[in-house]
XYZ file of C-alpha atoms in Angstrom:
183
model
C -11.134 2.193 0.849
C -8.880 3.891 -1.724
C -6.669 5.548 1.239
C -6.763 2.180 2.962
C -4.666 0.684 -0.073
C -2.532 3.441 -0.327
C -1.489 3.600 3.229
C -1.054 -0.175 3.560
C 1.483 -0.292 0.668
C 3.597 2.940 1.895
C 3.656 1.523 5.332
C 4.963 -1.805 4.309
C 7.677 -1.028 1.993
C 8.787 2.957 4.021
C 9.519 0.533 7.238
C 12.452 -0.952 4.880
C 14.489 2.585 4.458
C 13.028 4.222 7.903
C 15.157 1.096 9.447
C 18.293 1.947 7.658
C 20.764 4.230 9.571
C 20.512 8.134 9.498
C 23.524 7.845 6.930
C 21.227 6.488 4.531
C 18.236 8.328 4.930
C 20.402 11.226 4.323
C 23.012 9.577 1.286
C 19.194 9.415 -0.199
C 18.070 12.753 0.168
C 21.237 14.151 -1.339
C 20.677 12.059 -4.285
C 16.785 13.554 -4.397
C 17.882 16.582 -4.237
C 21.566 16.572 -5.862
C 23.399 17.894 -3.569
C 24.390 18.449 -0.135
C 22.951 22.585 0.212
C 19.530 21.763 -0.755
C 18.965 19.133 1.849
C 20.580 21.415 4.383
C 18.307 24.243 3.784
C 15.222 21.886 3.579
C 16.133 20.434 7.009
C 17.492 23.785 8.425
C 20.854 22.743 9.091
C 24.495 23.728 8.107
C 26.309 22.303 4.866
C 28.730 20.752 6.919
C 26.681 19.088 9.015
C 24.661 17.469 6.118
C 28.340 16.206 5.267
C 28.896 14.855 8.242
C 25.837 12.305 8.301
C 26.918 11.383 4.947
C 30.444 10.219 5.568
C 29.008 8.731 9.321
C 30.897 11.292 11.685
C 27.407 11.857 12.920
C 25.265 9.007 13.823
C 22.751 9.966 16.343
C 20.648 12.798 15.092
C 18.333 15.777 17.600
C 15.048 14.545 18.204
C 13.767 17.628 16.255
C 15.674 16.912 13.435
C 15.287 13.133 13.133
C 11.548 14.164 12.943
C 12.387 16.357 10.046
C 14.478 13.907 8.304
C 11.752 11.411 8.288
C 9.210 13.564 7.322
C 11.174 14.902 4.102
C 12.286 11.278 3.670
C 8.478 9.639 3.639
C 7.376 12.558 1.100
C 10.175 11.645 -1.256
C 9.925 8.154 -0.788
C 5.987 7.318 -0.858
C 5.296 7.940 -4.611
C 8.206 5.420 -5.391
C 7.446 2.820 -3.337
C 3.580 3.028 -4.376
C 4.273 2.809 -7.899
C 7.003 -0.183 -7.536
C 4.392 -1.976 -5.071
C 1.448 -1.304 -7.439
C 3.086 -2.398 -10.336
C 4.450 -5.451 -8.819
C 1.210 -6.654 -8.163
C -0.536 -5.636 -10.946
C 1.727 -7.730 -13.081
C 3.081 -10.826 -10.811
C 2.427 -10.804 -7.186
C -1.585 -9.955 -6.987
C -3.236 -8.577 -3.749
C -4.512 -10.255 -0.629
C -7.835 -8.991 1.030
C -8.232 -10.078 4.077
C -12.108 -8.911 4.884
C -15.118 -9.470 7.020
C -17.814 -8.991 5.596
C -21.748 -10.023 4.342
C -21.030 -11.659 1.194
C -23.753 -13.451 -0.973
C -24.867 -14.290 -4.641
C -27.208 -14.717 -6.915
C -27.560 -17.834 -9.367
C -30.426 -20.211 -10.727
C -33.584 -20.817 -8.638
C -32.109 -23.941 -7.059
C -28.837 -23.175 -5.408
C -28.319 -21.711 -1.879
C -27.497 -17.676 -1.609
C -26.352 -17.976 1.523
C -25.606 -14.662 2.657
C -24.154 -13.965 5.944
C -21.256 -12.591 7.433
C -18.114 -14.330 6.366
C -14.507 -13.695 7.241
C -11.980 -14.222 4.562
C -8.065 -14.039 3.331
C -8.039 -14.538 -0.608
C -5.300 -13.509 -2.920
C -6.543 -12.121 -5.779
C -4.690 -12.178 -9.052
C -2.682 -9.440 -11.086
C -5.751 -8.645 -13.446
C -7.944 -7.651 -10.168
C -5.167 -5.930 -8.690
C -4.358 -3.899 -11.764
C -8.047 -3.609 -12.321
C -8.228 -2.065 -8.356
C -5.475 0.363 -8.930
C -6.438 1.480 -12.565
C -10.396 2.851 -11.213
C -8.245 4.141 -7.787
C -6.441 5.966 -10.043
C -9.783 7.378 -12.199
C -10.970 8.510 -8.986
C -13.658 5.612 -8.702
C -15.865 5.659 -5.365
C -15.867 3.158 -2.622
C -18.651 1.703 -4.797
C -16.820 0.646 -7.688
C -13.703 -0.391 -5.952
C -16.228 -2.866 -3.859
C -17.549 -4.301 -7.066
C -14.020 -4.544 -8.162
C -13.251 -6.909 -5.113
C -16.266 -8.084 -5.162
C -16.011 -9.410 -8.968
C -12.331 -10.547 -7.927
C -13.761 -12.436 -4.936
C -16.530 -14.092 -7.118
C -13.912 -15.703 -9.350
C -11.374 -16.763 -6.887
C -13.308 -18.054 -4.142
C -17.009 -18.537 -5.247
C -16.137 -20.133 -8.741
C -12.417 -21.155 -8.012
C -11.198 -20.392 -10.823
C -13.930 -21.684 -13.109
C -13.880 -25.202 -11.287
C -17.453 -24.985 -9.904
C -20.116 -22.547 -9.690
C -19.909 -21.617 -13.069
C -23.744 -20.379 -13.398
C -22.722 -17.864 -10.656
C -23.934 -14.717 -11.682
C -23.359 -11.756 -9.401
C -22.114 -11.511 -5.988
C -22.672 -9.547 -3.227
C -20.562 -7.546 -0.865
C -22.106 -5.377 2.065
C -21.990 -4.566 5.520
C -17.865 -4.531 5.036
C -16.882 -4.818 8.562
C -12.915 -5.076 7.961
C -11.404 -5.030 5.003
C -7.065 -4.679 4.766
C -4.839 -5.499 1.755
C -1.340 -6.607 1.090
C 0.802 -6.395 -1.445
């Protein structure tokens, strides 16, 4: 669950400078790495060459090196684009879960449980998000992180907000056949 997150962020947001032409990629490892030698060593090319990229003369790089260039360029750009994503919706944006799963509750002899199998696409606010990433970051198990949703889920789609099913108390979240988020 915790890799699932990470993965879906970098994927999202790396797409946006993998896109960009080999001129950039490169103009952005120079920067990383202040200068123009480092990045030539690291990709096993000549000075001049690395120069070339940069001011365009080259736009097409060798299949083996274009595999190198976005390898070195994913490493370097993954823990920035987590942290910007994660922080974005931890504090504004919230997460969407889109999940199928068996979800259920409990609450006063009276009311239905109905638990079954239900497929669903909530966005949960900042505090769950920031709540997610916070116990990802402790090193929490798949076990928290589903009580975590499943606490999120309770108050967003069970109780709406605190418009109905107030006496709601705990809800359940099992048999997680699919479960994806977006930032």
């Amino acid at each position: 669950m915790a890799t699932s997150t990470n993965d879906q962020a970098d994927s999202h947001m790396i797409k946006q400078l993998l896109l960009e032409p080999v001129r950039a990629r490169v103009r952005y490892l120079v920067k990383q790495l202040k200068g123009t030698r480092a990045v030539a060593q690291m990709l096993r090319i000549s000075q001049r060459t690395v120069e070339r990229y940069v001011k365009d003369q080259i736009k097409k790089p060798r299949p083996d090196l274009a595999a190198r260039l976005e390898r070195e360029v994913k490493r370097r750009w993954q823990p920035q684009v987590r942290a910007r994503a994660r922080q974005r919706a931890a504090t504004t944006g919230g997460i969407v879960i889109d999940t199928r799963a068996r979800l259920g509750y409990t609450a006063p002899i009276g009311s239905t449980d109905e638990f079954r199998i239900r497929h669903l696409t909530v966005a949960l606010p900042p505090q769950h998000a920031a709540r997610l990433f916070d116990a990802q970051q402790a090193g929490a198990g798949d076990q928290q992180l589903q009580q975590i949703v499943a606490e999120g889920l309770k108050e967003v789609y069970f109780q709406d907000g605190g418009r109905r099913a107030g006496s709601l108390d705990e809800v359940r979240f099992t048999d997680i056949e699919h479960l994806e988020f977006e930032l």
